Amino acid sequence: MSKNKYIMVDGAQEILDAYVYEFLKREEDVLAGKVHVFDTVYKPILDKQGVQMVNMQVGGEHVGQVMYSATDTLRFWDAHKKLDVLNSELESGCKTFVLCKTSDDIDKAIEEGKIAILASLAGGRPLQGKANLNLLSSLRSLYRMGLRGLQLTGNTRNRLADGQAQERTRGKLTGFGRDVVKEADRLGILLDTAQLSDAGFYDLIELTKNPVIDSHSCAKSIYDHPRNISDERIKAIADKEGVVGINFWSTLVAGDKDTPDVNDLMKHIKHMVELVGADHVALGPNYSAYETPVDRESVRGFGNLGPDYCEFDRLTPLQSEKYPGWIDGMYYGIKKSDFIQGPNTHENFSLIVDALEKEFDKEICRKILGENLIRVYKDVLK
Amino acid sequence: MSQKLKKKKWEEISDRAKKLNEESIFIDAHNHMMFEYAIREALGEKDIFDTHYAPELQSGRINMIGTSIGSNSPCLSNLTDDLVFGCFEQIDMLNRAEKESKFIKICRTTDDIIETANENKLGVMMTFEGSRVLEGRHGEESLVMLRILHRLGLRMNCICGAARTAFADGMGEVVADAGLTTFGVKAIKEMNRIGMLIDLTHMNDRSYFDVLEVSEKPVIVSHIGTQHICPNPNNLSDERILALGKNDGVICLEMVKTEIKHKAEETGEVVTFDNVVDHIDHIVSLIGIDHVGIGLDFDNFELVHNVHRAMSPFPGSIEGFYTGVPKGDHMLDDPNNLSEAYVIAEYLVNRGYSNEDITKILGGNLLRVFRETIG
């Protein structure tokens, strides 16, 4: 298959629910070294996807992504829980992935054919501490557990900045947000501007000394959606030697169509390559945790949810009980499929390779499929 | 104290000031007794309101206070980080107080306030200072908590303390320079609809002017000074004062020294309500007499000398923002506590305000705004 010619990176993927729940189910066996559920549950999926490195979201803001945690304290716990899963697997002898903490870790993992994981947060709410206190200890604690990526916001407001659903505030980073950015720079944590409001974005770009990524967004000038980003913003990321990961969500690729496909996606890629060159474009499909069904009834502590529960598109009923089609404070609409036709799941991801090869030469394909993101990851990690 | 201050007892103030105190409805829009009240309850005291607060208010001739029952930080939410729970506990406390007290009456309407005064009872209106309690699940922009708290009696909502809320930013958050959020806009409209008075104290500039654009009802600033007289960053700029005048709202002056006389805590000079009248003069010169009220922000209680800073993890920090450590008594020297509030009328008399004007300042203007908002 064509995918084997490239070192491929998934620039934005939620850690699989199925993996976390399987770990919970078999925690004792994992800790005793009897089984590595990463190998039994997650690796086969990543192998099918054909990726060697993943920017893996181990928590964040919206409830579906954080094991239904409803408060910021629980979101803080959730991120620790997921990092504990990865760390426990490694400590019990799992050899098939590396939780990348340094630039060398990335090189080594890829050289040895292991899955390289860059653990990140999709939104800064887990960092919000006490109501009357803004401390950076939460960021450092997660850093020690292996966190190396931080997307500042979801769509809504948090105590770091405003998200794209809150453009009306024209708010820049907060004082706490600026402190977090400086601390992330100091530690070597990759900053991700996905879902950040424009005013917050330009503030961050000016403040950080590192390249930034927008891990999963499309171009506003190709499809105008509040969740997509302007050409000016794409240029600003390129000027910082950063990278934009193209999102595979139907709504963002071509929300006006019933079933957008890979040709619609290519329009965004081509546009960005023309705008800022091939060094600043990558893929952030944002495949979601719920993609793989989970038999939750069999998972300790989750039995009461029942198997039917997870057959919902969890984004819809849980986060948007008010109005269908709303997610995290923004309207996405209800599409026939969340993802574009073609590379709509992990296992069909490689269809994008064929589409890219039709359009670009090998060198550009190599950059978009992986090299660009690896370059930035290595730039930022110490 | 470098200067000598001759404080007047009730018997010593002029007959005119006495009469004004007795005949006006005197409203203090902003008060923090619930913090100390909660501690007294935790210590097992009984009949707390009638023992400690009723005598003070009666001595000060105050008819109603707006008291904070919830906020952004533990100091105003029954000492807990669980702000929602703390707020509901304090509402319960007030309701129990109303049952056991001879004086207290929880005011939900303008008529309640007037009746309370006529019956020689003491009115308490539930207010917020910081509205994180209302936020609900993030991203959902639910107005449920706002409506529930309205049903429970909340009638004034000071949307911001120092820090960020889902609705707007406080003045501590100067860095982001953000305006009202979409949720903030919805909440303003809902407060207009259900009858909750909006309080813009502590709100940052952009959000402040955003609210005045969105709100169809008058708003208040419940406890503040003016920057023209005292350049404290918390205080109101002339631009803000003028905008509030257009909105037909009311600005209530407070008794926190640093916001009345610049650096008074450092210089140690005497600061009295006479200095507050400088602020009142300035506001009146800009927008007229119909937009001035009283909101003392008294927080220097027997058990807790500075409520706002009491639960602070660092000295001088409020909601994560450093606001300086007060030196000595941070309340005005005269009146120094609520029991001396009767002297306010005397100061106004001495500065040439008419009886009609003084009645407006002591509560008449606020009553007008209450009538137009909470009903």
CSV table of C-alpha atoms in Angstrom, one decimal, chain A:
chain,number,residue,atom,x,y,z
A,1,MET,CA,0.0,0.0,0.0
A,2,SER,CA,1.1,3.5,-0.8
A,3,LYS,CA,1.0,4.5,2.8
A,4,ASN,CA,4.2,2.6,3.6
A,5,LYS,CA,6.2,4.9,1.5
A,6,TYR,CA,5.7,7.7,4.0
A,7,ILE,CA,6.2,8.4,7.6
A,8,MET,CA,2.6,9.5,8.4
A,9,VAL,CA,1.5,11.7,11.3
A,10,ASP,CA,-2.0,12.2,12.6
A,11,GLY,CA,-1.9,15.8,13.8
A,12,ALA,CA,-5.1,15.6,16.0
A,13,GLN,CA,-6.7,12.4,17.3
A,14,GLU,CA,-8.6,11.9,20.5
A,15,ILE,CA,-7.3,9.0,22.5
A,16,LEU,CA,-9.7,6.1,21.9
A,17,ASP,CA,-12.4,5.5,24.5
A,18,ALA,CA,-12.2,1.8,23.6
A,19,TYR,CA,-8.5,1.8,24.6
A,20,VAL,CA,-9.1,3.6,27.9
A,21,TYR,CA,-12.0,1.5,28.8
A,22,GLU,CA,-10.2,-1.7,28.0
A,23,PHE,CA,-7.4,-0.6,30.2
A,24,LEU,CA,-9.9,0.0,33.0
A,25,LYS,CA,-11.3,-3.4,32.5
A,26,ARG,CA,-8.0,-5.1,32.6
A,27,GLU,CA,-6.1,-2.8,34.8
A,28,GLU,CA,-4.7,-5.5,37.1
A,29,ASP,CA,-3.5,-7.6,34.2
A,30,VAL,CA,-1.8,-4.7,32.6
A,31,LEU,CA,-0.1,-3.7,35.8
A,32,ALA,CA,1.0,-7.3,36.3
A,33,GLY,CA,2.5,-7.2,32.8
A,34,LYS,CA,0.2,-10.0,31.6
A,35,VAL,CA,-1.2,-7.9,28.7
A,36,HIS,CA,-0.6,-4.7,27.0
A,37,VAL,CA,-3.9,-3.4,25.9
A,38,PHE,CA,-2.2,-0.8,23.7
A,39,ASP,CA,-1.1,-3.7,21.6
A,40,THR,CA,-4.4,-5.5,21.6
A,41,VAL,CA,-6.7,-2.5,21.1
A,42,TYR,CA,-5.0,0.6,19.9
A,43,LYS,CA,-2.0,-0.4,17.9
A,44,PRO,CA,-4.0,-2.5,15.3
A,45,ILE,CA,-6.1,0.6,14.6
A,46,LEU,CA,-3.1,2.9,14.3
A,47,ASP,CA,-1.4,0.3,12.0
A,48,LYS,CA,-4.5,0.2,9.8
A,49,GLN,CA,-4.4,4.0,9.8
A,50,GLY,CA,-0.7,3.7,8.8
A,51,VAL,CA,0.5,6.4,11.1
A,52,GLN,CA,3.7,6.3,13.0
A,53,MET,CA,3.1,9.4,15.1
A,54,VAL,CA,0.0,10.8,16.7
A,55,ASN,CA,-0.8,14.1,18.4
A,56,MET,CA,-3.0,12.4,20.9
A,57,GLN,CA,-5.6,14.4,22.8
A,58,VAL,CA,-5.6,13.0,26.3
A,59,GLY,CA,-8.4,15.3,27.6
A,60,GLY,CA,-9.6,18.8,27.1
A,61,GLU,CA,-12.9,20.6,27.4
A,62,HIS,CA,-16.0,19.1,26.0
A,63,VAL,CA,-17.7,16.4,28.1
A,64,GLY,CA,-17.6,13.7,25.4
A,65,GLN,CA,-13.9,14.0,25.3
A,66,VAL,CA,-13.2,13.8,29.0
A,67,MET,CA,-15.1,10.7,30.0
A,68,TYR,CA,-18.1,12.8,30.7
A,69,SER,CA,-16.4,14.8,33.4
A,70,ALA,CA,-18.6,17.8,34.2
A,71,THR,CA,-16.3,20.0,36.2
A,72,ASP,CA,-12.9,21.4,35.6
A,73,THR,CA,-11.6,19.5,38.6
A,74,LEU,CA,-12.8,16.3,36.9
A,75,ARG,CA,-11.3,17.3,33.6
A,76,PHE,CA,-8.0,17.7,35.5
A,77,TRP,CA,-8.5,14.2,36.8
A,78,ASP,CA,-9.4,12.9,33.4
A,79,ALA,CA,-6.2,14.1,31.8
A,80,HIS,CA,-4.2,12.5,34.6
A,81,LYS,CA,-6.2,9.3,34.2
A,82,LYS,CA,-5.4,9.0,30.5
A,83,LEU,CA,-1.7,9.9,31.0
A,84,ASP,CA,-1.7,7.3,33.7
A,85,VAL,CA,-3.0,4.7,31.2
A,86,LEU,CA,-0.1,5.4,28.9
A,87,ASN,CA,2.5,5.6,31.6
A,88,SER,CA,1.2,2.4,33.3
A,89,GLU,CA,1.4,0.5,30.0
A,90,LEU,CA,5.0,1.7,29.5
A,91,GLU,CA,6.0,0.9,33.1
A,92,SER,CA,4.6,-2.6,32.7
A,93,GLY,CA,6.7,-3.3,29.7
A,94,CYS,CA,4.8,-2.3,26.6
A,95,LYS,CA,7.4,-1.7,23.9
A,96,THR,CA,5.3,-0.7,20.9
A,97,PHE,CA,4.9,3.0,21.6
A,98,VAL,CA,6.8,5.9,23.0
A,99,LEU,CA,5.3,8.7,25.0
A,100,CYS,CA,7.5,11.4,23.5
A,101,LYS,CA,9.0,13.8,26.0
A,102,THR,CA,12.0,15.0,24.0
A,103,SER,CA,12.9,15.6,20.5
A,104,ASP,CA,15.2,12.6,20.7
A,105,ASP,CA,12.3,10.4,21.8
A,106,ILE,CA,10.5,11.2,18.5
A,107,ASP,CA,13.6,10.3,16.4
A,108,LYS,CA,14.2,7.1,18.3
A,109,ALA,CA,10.5,6.0,18.2
A,110,ILE,CA,10.4,6.5,14.4
A,111,GLU,CA,13.8,4.8,13.9
A,112,GLU,CA,12.7,1.8,15.9
A,113,GLY,CA,9.3,1.6,14.2
A,114,LYS,CA,7.4,2.3,17.4
A,115,ILE,CA,4.3,4.5,17.5
A,116,ALA,CA,5.3,8.0,18.7
A,117,ILE,CA,2.7,9.6,20.8
A,118,LEU,CA,2.7,13.3,21.6
A,119,ALA,CA,0.2,13.7,24.4
A,120,SER,CA,-1.8,16.9,24.3
A,121,LEU,CA,-4.9,18.7,25.8
A,122,ALA,CA,-7.7,19.9,23.5
A,123,GLY,CA,-8.5,22.9,25.6
A,124,GLY,CA,-7.1,24.4,28.8
A,125,ARG,CA,-10.0,23.9,31.2
A,126,PRO,CA,-8.2,21.1,33.1
A,127,LEU,CA,-5.6,23.7,34.0
A,128,GLN,CA,-8.0,25.9,35.8
A,129,GLY,CA,-7.4,25.6,39.5
A,130,LYS,CA,-9.1,27.1,42.5
A,131,ALA,CA,-11.7,29.8,41.9
A,132,ASN,CA,-9.6,32.4,43.6
A,133,LEU,CA,-6.2,31.3,42.4
A,134,ASN,CA,-4.3,31.2,39.1
A,135,LEU,CA,-1.5,28.7,39.4
A,136,LEU,CA,0.7,27.0,36.9
A,137,SER,CA,1.1,23.9,39.0
A,138,SER,CA,-1.6,22.0,37.1
A,139,LEU,CA,0.3,22.5,33.8
A,140,ARG,CA,3.6,21.4,35.4
A,141,SER,CA,1.9,18.3,36.9
A,142,LEU,CA,0.6,17.2,33.6
A,143,TYR,CA,3.9,18.0,32.0
A,144,ARG,CA,5.6,15.6,34.4
A,145,MET,CA,3.2,12.9,33.4
A,146,GLY,CA,4.2,13.4,29.8
A,147,LEU,CA,1.9,16.1,28.4
A,148,ARG,CA,3.7,18.0,25.6
A,149,GLY,CA,0.9,19.7,23.6
A,150,LEU,CA,-1.6,22.3,24.7
A,151,GLN,CA,-4.5,23.7,22.7
A,152,LEU,CA,-5.6,26.7,24.7
A,153,THR,CA,-9.4,26.6,24.3
A,154,GLY,CA,-12.3,24.8,22.9
A,155,ASN,CA,-14.9,26.9,21.2
A,156,THR,CA,-16.0,28.6,24.3
A,157,ARG,CA,-14.4,30.9,26.9
A,158,ASN,CA,-12.1,29.5,29.5
A,159,ARG,CA,-9.9,31.3,32.0
A,160,LEU,CA,-7.0,31.3,29.5
A,161,ALA,CA,-8.7,32.8,26.5
A,162,ASP,CA,-11.8,32.9,24.4
A,163,GLY,CA,-12.6,30.3,21.7
A,164,GLN,CA,-13.9,30.8,18.2
A,165,ALA,CA,-17.5,30.8,19.4
A,166,GLN,CA,-16.7,33.9,21.4
A,167,GLU,CA,-15.2,36.2,18.7
A,168,ARG,CA,-17.6,38.9,19.8
A,169,THR,CA,-15.7,39.6,23.0
A,170,ARG,CA,-12.5,40.6,21.0
A,171,GLY,CA,-10.7,39.3,24.0
A,172,LYS,CA,-7.0,38.5,23.9
A,173,LEU,CA,-5.3,36.0,26.2
A,174,THR,CA,-6.1,36.6,29.9
A,175,GLY,CA,-3.3,37.3,32.4
A,176,PHE,CA,-3.4,33.6,33.3
A,177,GLY,CA,-3.5,32.6,29.7
A,178,ARG,CA,-0.3,34.6,29.1
A,179,ASP,CA,1.3,33.0,32.1
A,180,VAL,CA,0.4,29.5,30.8
A,181,VAL,CA,1.9,30.4,27.3
A,182,LYS,CA,5.1,31.5,28.9
A,183,GLU,CA,5.3,28.5,31.1
A,184,ALA,CA,4.6,26.2,28.1
A,185,ASP,CA,7.4,27.9,26.2
A,186,ARG,CA,9.8,27.4,29.1
A,187,LEU,CA,8.9,23.7,29.6
A,188,GLY,CA,8.8,22.9,25.9
A,189,ILE,CA,5.1,22.3,25.4
A,190,LEU,CA,3.7,22.7,21.9
A,191,LEU,CA,1.0,25.3,21.7
A,192,ASP,CA,-2.0,24.6,19.5
A,193,THR,CA,-4.2,27.5,18.3
A,194,ALA,CA,-7.1,25.4,17.1
A,195,GLN,CA,-10.4,26.8,18.2
A,196,LEU,CA,-8.8,29.9,19.6
A,197,SER,CA,-10.5,33.3,18.9
A,198,ASP,CA,-8.8,35.6,16.5
A,199,ALA,CA,-7.8,38.2,19.1
A,200,GLY,CA,-6.4,35.4,21.3
A,201,PHE,CA,-4.6,33.9,18.4
A,202,TYR,CA,-2.7,37.1,17.4
A,203,ASP,CA,-1.9,37.7,21.0
A,204,LEU,CA,-0.4,34.2,21.4
A,205,ILE,CA,1.5,34.4,18.1
A,206,GLU,CA,3.1,37.6,19.4
A,207,LEU,CA,3.9,36.2,22.8
A,208,THR,CA,5.3,32.7,22.2
A,209,LYS,CA,8.8,32.3,21.0
A,210,ASN,CA,8.1,28.8,19.6
A,211,PRO,CA,6.4,27.7,16.4
A,212,VAL,CA,2.7,27.0,16.9
A,213,ILE,CA,0.3,24.6,15.2
A,214,ASP,CA,-3.3,24.7,14.5
A,215,SER,CA,-3.9,21.0,14.8
A,216,HIS,CA,-7.3,20.6,13.1
A,217,SER,CA,-8.8,23.5,11.2
A,218,CYS,CA,-9.8,24.2,7.6
A,219,ALA,CA,-9.5,27.4,5.5
A,220,LYS,CA,-12.2,30.0,5.9
A,221,SER,CA,-11.7,31.2,2.3
A,222,ILE,CA,-12.6,27.8,1.0
A,223,TYR,CA,-15.5,27.1,3.3
A,224,ASP,CA,-16.7,29.9,5.5
A,225,HIS,CA,-17.5,28.5,8.9
A,226,PRO,CA,-16.7,30.2,12.3
A,227,ARG,CA,-14.6,27.2,13.2
A,228,ASN,CA,-12.3,27.6,10.2
A,229,ILE,CA,-9.4,30.0,10.0
A,230,SER,CA,-8.6,33.0,7.8
A,231,ASP,CA,-5.8,33.2,5.3
A,232,GLU,CA,-4.2,35.9,7.5
A,233,ARG,CA,-4.1,33.4,10.3
A,234,ILE,CA,-2.7,30.7,8.2
A,235,LYS,CA,0.0,33.1,7.1
A,236,ALA,CA,0.8,34.1,10.6
A,237,ILE,CA,1.3,30.4,11.6
A,238,ALA,CA,3.6,29.9,8.6
A,239,ASP,CA,5.5,33.0,9.5
A,240,LYS,CA,6.2,31.4,12.9
A,241,GLU,CA,7.4,28.2,11.1
A,242,GLY,CA,4.3,26.5,12.3
A,243,VAL,CA,1.9,24.1,10.6
A,244,VAL,CA,-1.9,23.9,10.0
A,245,GLY,CA,-3.4,20.4,10.2
A,246,ILE,CA,-6.4,20.0,8.0
A,247,ASN,CA,-9.6,18.8,9.7
A,248,PHE,CA,-11.6,16.0,8.1
A,249,TRP,CA,-15.0,17.1,9.6
A,250,SER,CA,-17.7,17.4,7.0
A,251,THR,CA,-19.1,20.6,8.5
A,252,LEU,CA,-15.7,22.3,8.2
A,253,VAL,CA,-14.6,20.9,4.9
A,254,ALA,CA,-17.8,21.8,3.0
A,255,GLY,CA,-20.7,22.3,5.4
A,256,ASP,CA,-23.0,23.3,2.5
A,257,LYS,CA,-22.8,19.8,1.0
A,258,ASP,CA,-24.6,16.7,2.2
A,259,THR,CA,-21.6,14.4,1.8
A,260,PRO,CA,-18.4,16.3,1.2
A,261,ASP,CA,-15.6,14.1,0.0
A,262,VAL,CA,-11.9,14.0,-0.4
A,263,ASN,CA,-12.0,16.4,-3.4
A,264,ASP,CA,-13.5,19.0,-1.1
A,265,LEU,CA,-10.8,18.3,1.4
A,266,MET,CA,-8.1,18.7,-1.3
A,267,LYS,CA,-9.4,22.2,-2.1
A,268,HIS,CA,-8.3,23.3,1.4
A,269,ILE,CA,-5.0,21.6,1.1
A,270,LYS,CA,-4.3,23.1,-2.3
A,271,HIS,CA,-5.3,26.5,-1.1
A,272,MET,CA,-3.0,26.4,1.9
A,273,VAL,CA,-0.1,25.1,-0.2
A,274,GLU,CA,-0.6,27.9,-2.6
A,275,LEU,CA,-0.9,30.4,0.2
A,276,VAL,CA,2.0,29.5,2.4
A,277,GLY,CA,3.9,26.7,0.7
A,278,ALA,CA,4.0,23.0,1.4
A,279,ASP,CA,6.1,23.3,4.5
A,280,HIS,CA,3.2,24.5,6.6
A,281,VAL,CA,0.4,22.1,5.8
A,282,ALA,CA,-0.4,18.8,7.5
A,283,LEU,CA,-3.3,16.5,8.4
A,284,GLY,CA,-5.4,16.7,11.6
A,285,PRO,CA,-8.4,14.6,10.8
A,286,ASN,CA,-9.6,14.7,14.4
A,287,TYR,CA,-10.9,11.2,14.5
A,288,SER,CA,-12.8,10.9,17.6
A,289,ALA,CA,-12.7,8.7,20.6
A,290,TYR,CA,-16.1,7.2,19.9
A,291,GLU,CA,-15.2,6.0,16.5
A,292,THR,CA,-14.6,2.6,17.8
A,293,PRO,CA,-17.7,1.2,19.6
A,294,VAL,CA,-17.2,0.2,23.2
A,295,ASP,CA,-19.0,-2.5,25.1
A,296,ARG,CA,-19.3,-0.3,28.1
A,297,GLU,CA,-21.5,-2.7,30.1
A,298,SER,CA,-18.5,-4.9,30.6
A,299,VAL,CA,-16.3,-2.0,31.8
A,300,ARG,CA,-15.9,-1.7,35.5
A,301,GLY,CA,-17.5,1.4,36.8
A,302,PHE,CA,-19.3,2.1,33.5
A,303,GLY,CA,-22.0,-0.6,33.6
A,304,ASN,CA,-24.7,1.8,34.5
A,305,LEU,CA,-24.3,3.6,31.2
A,306,GLY,CA,-25.3,0.5,29.3
A,307,PRO,CA,-24.4,-0.6,25.8
A,308,ASP,CA,-27.1,1.5,24.1
A,309,TYR,CA,-25.7,4.6,25.5
A,310,CYS,CA,-22.6,4.6,23.5
A,311,GLU,CA,-24.4,4.0,20.2
A,312,PHE,CA,-25.5,7.6,20.3
A,313,ASP,CA,-23.2,10.1,18.7
A,314,ARG,CA,-22.0,11.2,22.0
A,315,LEU,CA,-21.4,14.7,20.7
A,316,THR,CA,-25.0,15.3,20.1
A,317,PRO,CA,-27.0,14.2,23.1
A,318,LEU,CA,-24.5,15.0,25.8
A,319,GLN,CA,-23.1,18.3,24.8
A,320,SER,CA,-25.9,19.8,23.0
A,321,GLU,CA,-29.0,18.8,24.7
A,322,LYS,CA,-30.5,22.2,24.1
A,323,TYR,CA,-30.3,22.2,20.3
A,324,PRO,CA,-29.3,19.4,18.0
A,325,GLY,CA,-26.2,20.2,16.0
A,326,TRP,CA,-24.5,22.4,18.6
A,327,ILE,CA,-21.2,21.3,20.0
A,328,ASP,CA,-19.2,23.2,22.6
A,329,GLY,CA,-21.0,26.5,22.0
A,330,MET,CA,-20.9,26.4,18.2
A,331,TYR,CA,-23.3,25.3,15.5
A,332,TYR,CA,-22.0,22.4,13.4
A,333,GLY,CA,-25.3,21.2,12.0
A,334,ILE,CA,-26.2,17.5,11.7
A,335,LYS,CA,-24.4,15.8,8.8
A,336,LYS,CA,-25.0,12.4,7.4
A,337,SER,CA,-21.5,11.6,8.4
A,338,ASP,CA,-19.3,13.6,10.8
A,339,PHE,CA,-16.4,12.9,8.6
A,340,ILE,CA,-15.9,13.4,4.8
A,341,GLN,CA,-16.6,10.5,2.5
A,342,GLY,CA,-13.5,8.4,1.9
A,343,PRO,CA,-11.0,8.8,4.6
A,344,ASN,CA,-13.7,8.9,7.2
A,345,THR,CA,-12.2,6.6,9.8
A,346,HIS,CA,-8.7,5.5,11.0
A,347,GLU,CA,-8.8,2.6,8.7
A,348,ASN,CA,-9.6,4.6,5.6
A,349,PHE,CA,-7.1,7.3,6.4
A,350,SER,CA,-4.7,6.2,3.7
A,351,LEU,CA,-7.2,7.2,1.0
A,352,ILE,CA,-5.9,10.7,1.5
A,353,VAL,CA,-2.5,9.4,0.3
A,354,ASP,CA,-3.8,8.6,-3.1
A,355,ALA,CA,-5.5,11.9,-3.4
A,356,LEU,CA,-2.3,13.8,-2.4
A,357,GLU,CA,-0.2,11.8,-4.8
A,358,LYS,CA,-2.5,12.7,-7.6
A,359,GLU,CA,-2.0,16.4,-6.9
A,360,PHE,CA,1.6,16.7,-5.6
A,361,ASP,CA,5.0,15.3,-6.0
A,362,LYS,CA,6.5,12.8,-3.6
A,363,GLU,CA,8.4,15.5,-1.6
A,364,ILE,CA,5.3,17.6,-0.9
A,365,CYS,CA,3.3,14.5,0.0
A,366,ARG,CA,6.0,13.5,2.4
A,367,LYS,CA,5.9,16.9,4.0
A,368,ILE,CA,2.1,17.0,4.3
A,369,LEU,CA,1.8,13.5,5.5
A,370,GLY,CA,4.3,13.8,8.3
A,371,GLU,CA,7.5,15.6,7.9
A,372,ASN,CA,6.1,19.1,8.7
A,373,LEU,CA,4.5,18.1,11.9
A,374,ILE,CA,7.5,16.1,13.1
A,375,ARG,CA,9.7,19.2,12.3
A,376,VAL,CA,7.6,21.4,14.6
A,377,TYR,CA,7.2,18.8,17.3
A,378,LYS,CA,11.0,18.5,17.4
A,379,ASP,CA,11.5,22.2,17.3
A,380,VAL,CA,9.4,22.7,20.4
A,381,LEU,CA,10.1,19.7,22.5
A,382,LYS,CA,13.4,20.1,24.4
